PDB file of C-alpha atoms in Angstrom:
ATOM      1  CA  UNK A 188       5.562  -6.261   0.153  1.00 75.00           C
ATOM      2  CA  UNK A 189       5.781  -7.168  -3.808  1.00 80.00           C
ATOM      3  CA  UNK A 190       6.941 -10.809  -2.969  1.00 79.00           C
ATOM      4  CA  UNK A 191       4.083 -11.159  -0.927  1.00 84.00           C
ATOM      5  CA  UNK A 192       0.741  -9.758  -2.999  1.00 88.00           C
ATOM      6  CA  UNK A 193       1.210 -12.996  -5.165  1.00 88.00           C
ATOM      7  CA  UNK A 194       2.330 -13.744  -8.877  1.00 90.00           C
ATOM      8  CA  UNK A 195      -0.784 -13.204 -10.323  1.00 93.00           C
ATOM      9  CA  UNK A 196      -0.795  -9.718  -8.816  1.00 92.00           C
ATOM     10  CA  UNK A 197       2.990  -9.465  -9.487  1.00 92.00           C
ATOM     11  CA  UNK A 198       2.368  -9.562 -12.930  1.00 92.00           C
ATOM     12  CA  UNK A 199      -0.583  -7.736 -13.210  1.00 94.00           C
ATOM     13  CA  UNK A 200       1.570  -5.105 -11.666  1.00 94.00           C
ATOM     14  CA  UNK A 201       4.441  -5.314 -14.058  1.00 93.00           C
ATOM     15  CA  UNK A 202       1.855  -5.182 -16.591  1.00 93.00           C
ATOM     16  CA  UNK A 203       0.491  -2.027 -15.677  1.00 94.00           C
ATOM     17  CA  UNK A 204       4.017   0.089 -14.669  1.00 94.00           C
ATOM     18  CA  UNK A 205       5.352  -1.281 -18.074  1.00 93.00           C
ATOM     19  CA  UNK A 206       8.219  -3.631 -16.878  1.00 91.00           C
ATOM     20  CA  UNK A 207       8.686  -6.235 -19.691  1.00 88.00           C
ATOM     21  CA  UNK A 208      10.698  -9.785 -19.334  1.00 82.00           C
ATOM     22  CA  UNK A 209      13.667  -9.927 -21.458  1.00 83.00           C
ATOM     23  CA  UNK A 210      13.984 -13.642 -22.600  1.00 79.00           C
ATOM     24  CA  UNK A 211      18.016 -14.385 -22.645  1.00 76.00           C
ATOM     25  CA  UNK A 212      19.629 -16.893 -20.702  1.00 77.00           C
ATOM     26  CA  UNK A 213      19.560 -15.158 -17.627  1.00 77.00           C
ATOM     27  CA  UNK A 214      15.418 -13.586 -17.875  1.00 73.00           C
ATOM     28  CA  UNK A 215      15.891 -10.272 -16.741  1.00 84.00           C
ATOM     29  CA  UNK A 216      12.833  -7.365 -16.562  1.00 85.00           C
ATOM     30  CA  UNK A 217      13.454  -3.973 -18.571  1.00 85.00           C
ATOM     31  CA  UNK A 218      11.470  -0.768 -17.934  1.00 84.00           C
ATOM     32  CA  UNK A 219       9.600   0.320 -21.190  1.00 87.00           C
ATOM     33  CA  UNK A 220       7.921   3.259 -19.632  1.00 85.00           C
ATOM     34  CA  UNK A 221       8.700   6.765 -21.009  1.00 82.00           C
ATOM     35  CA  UNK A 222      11.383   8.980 -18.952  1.00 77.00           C
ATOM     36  CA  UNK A 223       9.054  11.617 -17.986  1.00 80.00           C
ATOM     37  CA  UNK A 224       6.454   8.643 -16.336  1.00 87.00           C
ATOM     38  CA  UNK A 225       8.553   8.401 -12.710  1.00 86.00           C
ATOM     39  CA  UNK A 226       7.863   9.241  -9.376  1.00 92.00           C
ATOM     40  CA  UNK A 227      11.786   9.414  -8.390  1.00 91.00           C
ATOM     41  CA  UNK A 228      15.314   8.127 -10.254  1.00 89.00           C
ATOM     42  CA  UNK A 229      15.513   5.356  -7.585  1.00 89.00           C
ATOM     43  CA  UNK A 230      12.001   3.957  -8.987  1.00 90.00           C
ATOM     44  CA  UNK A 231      13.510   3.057 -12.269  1.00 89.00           C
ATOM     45  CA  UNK A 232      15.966   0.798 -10.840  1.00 89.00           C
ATOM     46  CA  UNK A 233      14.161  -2.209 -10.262  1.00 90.00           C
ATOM     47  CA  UNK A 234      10.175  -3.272 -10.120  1.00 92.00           C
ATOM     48  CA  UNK A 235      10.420  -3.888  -6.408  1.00 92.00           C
ATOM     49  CA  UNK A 236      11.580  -0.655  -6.081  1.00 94.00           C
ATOM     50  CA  UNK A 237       9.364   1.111  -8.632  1.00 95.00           C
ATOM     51  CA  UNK A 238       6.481  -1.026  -6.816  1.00 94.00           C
ATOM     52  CA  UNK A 239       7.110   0.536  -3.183  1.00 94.00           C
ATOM     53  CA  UNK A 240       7.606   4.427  -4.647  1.00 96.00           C
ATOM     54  CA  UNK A 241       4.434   3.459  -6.533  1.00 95.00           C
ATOM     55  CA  UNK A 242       2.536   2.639  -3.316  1.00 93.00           C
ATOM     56  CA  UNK A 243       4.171   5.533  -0.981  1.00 93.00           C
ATOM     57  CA  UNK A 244       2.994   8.001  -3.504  1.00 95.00           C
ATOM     58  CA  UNK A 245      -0.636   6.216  -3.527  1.00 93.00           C
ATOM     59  CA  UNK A 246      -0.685   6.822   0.110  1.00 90.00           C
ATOM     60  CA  UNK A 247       0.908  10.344   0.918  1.00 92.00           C
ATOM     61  CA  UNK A 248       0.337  12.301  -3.006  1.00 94.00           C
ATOM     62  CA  UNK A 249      -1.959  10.300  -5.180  1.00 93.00           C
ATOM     63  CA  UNK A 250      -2.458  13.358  -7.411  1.00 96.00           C
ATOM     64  CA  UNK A 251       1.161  13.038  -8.095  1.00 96.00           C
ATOM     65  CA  UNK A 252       1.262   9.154  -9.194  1.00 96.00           C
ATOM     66  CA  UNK A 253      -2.223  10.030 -10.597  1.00 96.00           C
ATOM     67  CA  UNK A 254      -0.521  12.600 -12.937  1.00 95.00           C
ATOM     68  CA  UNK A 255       2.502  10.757 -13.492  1.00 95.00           C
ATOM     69  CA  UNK A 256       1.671   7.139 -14.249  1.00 95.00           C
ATOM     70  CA  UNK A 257      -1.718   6.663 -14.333  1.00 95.00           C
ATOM     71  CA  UNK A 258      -1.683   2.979 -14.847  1.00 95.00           C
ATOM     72  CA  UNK A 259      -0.191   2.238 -11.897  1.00 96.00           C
ATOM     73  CA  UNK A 260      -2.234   4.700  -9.864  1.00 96.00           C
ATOM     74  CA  UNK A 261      -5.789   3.186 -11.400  1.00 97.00           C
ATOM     75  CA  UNK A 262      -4.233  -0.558 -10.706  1.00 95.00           C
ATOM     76  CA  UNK A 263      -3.071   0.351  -7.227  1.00 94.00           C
ATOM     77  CA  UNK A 264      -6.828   1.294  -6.484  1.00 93.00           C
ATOM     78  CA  UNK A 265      -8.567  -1.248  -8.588  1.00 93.00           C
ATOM     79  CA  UNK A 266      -6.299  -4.539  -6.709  1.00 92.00           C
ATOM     80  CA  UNK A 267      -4.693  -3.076  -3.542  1.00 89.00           C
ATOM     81  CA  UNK A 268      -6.890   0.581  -2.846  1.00 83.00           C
ATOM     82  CA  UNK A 269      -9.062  -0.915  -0.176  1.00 80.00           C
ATOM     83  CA  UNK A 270      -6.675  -2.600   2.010  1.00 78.00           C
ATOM     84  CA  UNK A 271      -4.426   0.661   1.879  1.00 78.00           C
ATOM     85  CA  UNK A 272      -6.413   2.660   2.607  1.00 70.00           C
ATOM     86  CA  UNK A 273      -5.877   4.489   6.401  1.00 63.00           C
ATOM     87  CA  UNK A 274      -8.955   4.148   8.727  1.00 56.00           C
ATOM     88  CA  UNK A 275      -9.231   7.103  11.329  1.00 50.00           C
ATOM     89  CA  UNK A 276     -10.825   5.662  14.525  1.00 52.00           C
ATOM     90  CA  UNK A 277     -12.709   8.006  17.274  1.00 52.00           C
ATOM     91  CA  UNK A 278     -11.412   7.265  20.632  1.00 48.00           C
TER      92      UNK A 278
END
């Protein structure tokens, strides 16, 4: 799903969550958020992977992304919130 919101979006993400772009010969992206702003250890591993925890938590325990990294949480809803967000339908 993070390959396919878009660059712009992409970065705008990154942004937010605090994943920076290390310029070396190889670019590589380094996580300058503080220890105690993660949802799980897995998240900190990569920005694909901090991306997907981001959005599982926006879905099943926003107060708990809300809480923890509130960038993300007010990003996810400003850029993604609407198409995320579950429609119940009567039969």
């Amino acid at each position: 799903m993070f390959i396919g919101i878009g660059k712009d979006l992409r970065d705008e993400f990154l942004n937010a969550s605090d994943w920076t772009r290390k310029k070396s010969k190889k670019p590589t992206l380094i996580l300058q958020r503080p220890n105690g702003q993660f949802l799980t250890l897995h998240s900190r591993t990569s920005p694909y992977e901090d991306f997907a925890t981001s959005i599982e938590y926006y879905l099943f325990d926003t107060a708990k992304l809300k809480r923890t990294i509130p960038k993300v949480h007010a990003w996810i809803e400003k850029r993604l919130g609407d198409r995320l967000k579950m429609r119940i339908e009567n039969e």
